[in-house]
Short mmCIF file of C-alpha atoms in Angstrom, two decimals:
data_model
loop_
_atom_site.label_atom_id
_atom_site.label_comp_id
_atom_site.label_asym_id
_atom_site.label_seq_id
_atom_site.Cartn_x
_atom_site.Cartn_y
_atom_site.Cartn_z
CA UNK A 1 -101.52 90.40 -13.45
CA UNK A 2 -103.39 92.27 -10.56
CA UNK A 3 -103.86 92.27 -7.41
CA UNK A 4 -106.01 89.82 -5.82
CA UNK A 5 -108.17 92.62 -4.49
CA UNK A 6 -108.70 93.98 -7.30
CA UNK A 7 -109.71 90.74 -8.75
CA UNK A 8 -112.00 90.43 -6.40
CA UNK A 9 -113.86 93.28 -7.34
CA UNK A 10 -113.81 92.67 -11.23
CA UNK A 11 -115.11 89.38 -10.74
CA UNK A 12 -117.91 90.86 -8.08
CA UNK A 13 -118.81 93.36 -10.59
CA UNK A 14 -117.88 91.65 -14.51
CA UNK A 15 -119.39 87.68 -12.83
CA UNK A 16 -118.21 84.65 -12.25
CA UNK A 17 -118.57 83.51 -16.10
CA UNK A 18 -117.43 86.23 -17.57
CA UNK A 19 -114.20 86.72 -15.21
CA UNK A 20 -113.10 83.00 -16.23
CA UNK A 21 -113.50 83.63 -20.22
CA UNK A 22 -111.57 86.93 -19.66
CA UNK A 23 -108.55 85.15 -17.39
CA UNK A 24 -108.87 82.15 -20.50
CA UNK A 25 -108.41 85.08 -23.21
CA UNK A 26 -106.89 87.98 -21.55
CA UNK A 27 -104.95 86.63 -18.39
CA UNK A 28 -106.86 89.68 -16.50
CA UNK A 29 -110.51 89.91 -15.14
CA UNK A 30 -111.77 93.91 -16.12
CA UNK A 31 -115.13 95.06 -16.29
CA UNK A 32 -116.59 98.50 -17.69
CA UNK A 33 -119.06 100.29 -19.86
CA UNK A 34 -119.65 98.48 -23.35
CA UNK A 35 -118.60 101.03 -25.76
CA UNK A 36 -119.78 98.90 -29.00
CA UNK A 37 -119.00 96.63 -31.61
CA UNK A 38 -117.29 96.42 -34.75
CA UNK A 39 -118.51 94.62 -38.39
CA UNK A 40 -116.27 91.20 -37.23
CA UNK A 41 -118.46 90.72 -33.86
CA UNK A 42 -115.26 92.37 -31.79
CA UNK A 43 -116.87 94.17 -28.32
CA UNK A 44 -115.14 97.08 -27.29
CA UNK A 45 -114.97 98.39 -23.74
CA UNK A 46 -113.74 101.05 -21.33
CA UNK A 47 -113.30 102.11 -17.46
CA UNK A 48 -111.52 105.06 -16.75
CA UNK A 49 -111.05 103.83 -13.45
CA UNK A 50 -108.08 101.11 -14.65
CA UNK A 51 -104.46 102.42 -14.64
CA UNK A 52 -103.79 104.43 -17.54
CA UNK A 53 -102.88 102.23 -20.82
CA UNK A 54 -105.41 99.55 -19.63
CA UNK A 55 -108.76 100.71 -19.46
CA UNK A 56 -109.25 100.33 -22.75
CA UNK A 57 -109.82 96.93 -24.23
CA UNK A 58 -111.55 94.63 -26.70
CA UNK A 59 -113.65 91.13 -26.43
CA UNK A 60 -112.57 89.09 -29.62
CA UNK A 61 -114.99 87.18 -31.04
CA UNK A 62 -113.17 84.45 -33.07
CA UNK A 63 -111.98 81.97 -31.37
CA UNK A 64 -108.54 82.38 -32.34
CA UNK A 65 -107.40 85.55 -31.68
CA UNK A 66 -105.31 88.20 -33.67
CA UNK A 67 -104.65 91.93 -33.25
CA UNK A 68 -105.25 92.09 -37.12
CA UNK A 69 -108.92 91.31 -36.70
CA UNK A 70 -109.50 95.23 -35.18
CA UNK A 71 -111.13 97.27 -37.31
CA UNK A 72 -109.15 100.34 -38.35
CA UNK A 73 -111.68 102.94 -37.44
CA UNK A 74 -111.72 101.15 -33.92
CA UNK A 75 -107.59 100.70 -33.68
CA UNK A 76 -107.71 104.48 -33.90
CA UNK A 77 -109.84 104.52 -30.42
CA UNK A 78 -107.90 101.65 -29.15
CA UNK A 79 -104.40 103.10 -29.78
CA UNK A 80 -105.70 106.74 -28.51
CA UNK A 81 -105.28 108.65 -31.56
CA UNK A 82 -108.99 109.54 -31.51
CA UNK A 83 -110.94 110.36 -27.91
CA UNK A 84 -114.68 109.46 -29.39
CA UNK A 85 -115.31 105.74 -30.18
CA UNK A 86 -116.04 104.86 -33.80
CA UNK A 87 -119.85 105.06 -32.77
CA UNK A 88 -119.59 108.47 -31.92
CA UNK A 89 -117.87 109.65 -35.28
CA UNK A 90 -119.33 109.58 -38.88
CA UNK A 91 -116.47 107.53 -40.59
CA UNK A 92 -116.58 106.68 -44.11
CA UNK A 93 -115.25 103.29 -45.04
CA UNK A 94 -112.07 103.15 -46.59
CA UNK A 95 -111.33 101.52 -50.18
CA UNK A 96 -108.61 99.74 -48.69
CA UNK A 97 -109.98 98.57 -45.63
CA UNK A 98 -110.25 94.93 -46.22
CA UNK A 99 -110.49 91.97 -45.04
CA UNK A 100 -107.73 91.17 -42.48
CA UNK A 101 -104.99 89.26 -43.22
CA UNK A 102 -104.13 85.73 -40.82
CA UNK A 103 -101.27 85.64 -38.88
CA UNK A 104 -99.56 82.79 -41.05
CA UNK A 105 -96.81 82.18 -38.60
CA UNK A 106 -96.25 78.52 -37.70
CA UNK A 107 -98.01 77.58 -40.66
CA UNK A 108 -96.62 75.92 -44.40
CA UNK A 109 -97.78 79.80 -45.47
CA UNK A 110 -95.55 81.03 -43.43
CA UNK A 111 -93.07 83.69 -45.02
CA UNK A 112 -89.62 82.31 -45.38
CA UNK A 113 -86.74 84.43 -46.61
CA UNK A 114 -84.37 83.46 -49.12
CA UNK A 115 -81.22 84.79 -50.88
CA UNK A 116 -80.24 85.40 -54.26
CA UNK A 117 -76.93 85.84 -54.53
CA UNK A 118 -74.60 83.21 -54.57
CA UNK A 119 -72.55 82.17 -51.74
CA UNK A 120 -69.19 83.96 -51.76
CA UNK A 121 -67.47 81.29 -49.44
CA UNK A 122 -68.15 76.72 -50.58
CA UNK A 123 -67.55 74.34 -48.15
CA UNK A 124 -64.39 72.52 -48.71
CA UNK A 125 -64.54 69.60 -49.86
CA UNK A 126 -61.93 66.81 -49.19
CA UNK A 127 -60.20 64.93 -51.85
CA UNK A 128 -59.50 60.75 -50.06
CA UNK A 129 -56.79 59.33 -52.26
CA UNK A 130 -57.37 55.87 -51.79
CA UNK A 131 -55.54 53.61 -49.95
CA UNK A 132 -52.82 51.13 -51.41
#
């Protein structure tokens, strides 16, 4: 969380609406130059004025969010290993940039281990002789 003025100020500059969607996604209210866009409808934006690690930061447009949904070329700006923003760079899709996978967890498709060897310790059973 922030302080409250700095709040303030995101809210003066970012708006009223768009402060309230941000503390309903994000928790924060930020506000900065709109980088661009990826092929899932994800906004991506930046302010150099933010504390360092935070002034980068994306807009998801589904309304579940997932970090999955990022493209790769744009994970690459978001986790600093490239400067220039995805617009900025001629990047060739990737054969195995797909699709992204959904978080299955909580769901029936959940992954679930499971062993395979058998148990090297059995529960003891008792043995009631009955009575006469």
């Amino acid at each position: 969380m922030s302080t409250i003025g700095r709040t303030i100020k995101n809210v003066l500059k970012a708006g009223p609406a768009n402060s309230l969607k941000q503390m309903n996604n994000i928790g924060d209210t930020k506000w900065g130059a709109f980088i661009g866009a990826d092929r899932f409808g994800n906004k991506y934006f930046e302010n150099n004025d933010e504390i360092s690690g935070r002034e980068r930061w994306v807009e998801f447009d589904s309304v579940d969010p997932d970090g999955a949904d990022i493209d790769p070329a744009w994970h690459m700006w978001m986790a600093r290993i490239v400067q220039e923003p995805p617009t900025d760079m001629n990047i060739q899709s990737q054969k195995w940039w797909t699709e992204p996978t959904p978080n299955f967890t909580g769901t029936r498709s959940a992954f679930r281990t499971y062993s395979t060897t058998k148990a090297k310790v059995t529960a003891w059973d008792p043995v009631a002789l009955p009575r006469q």
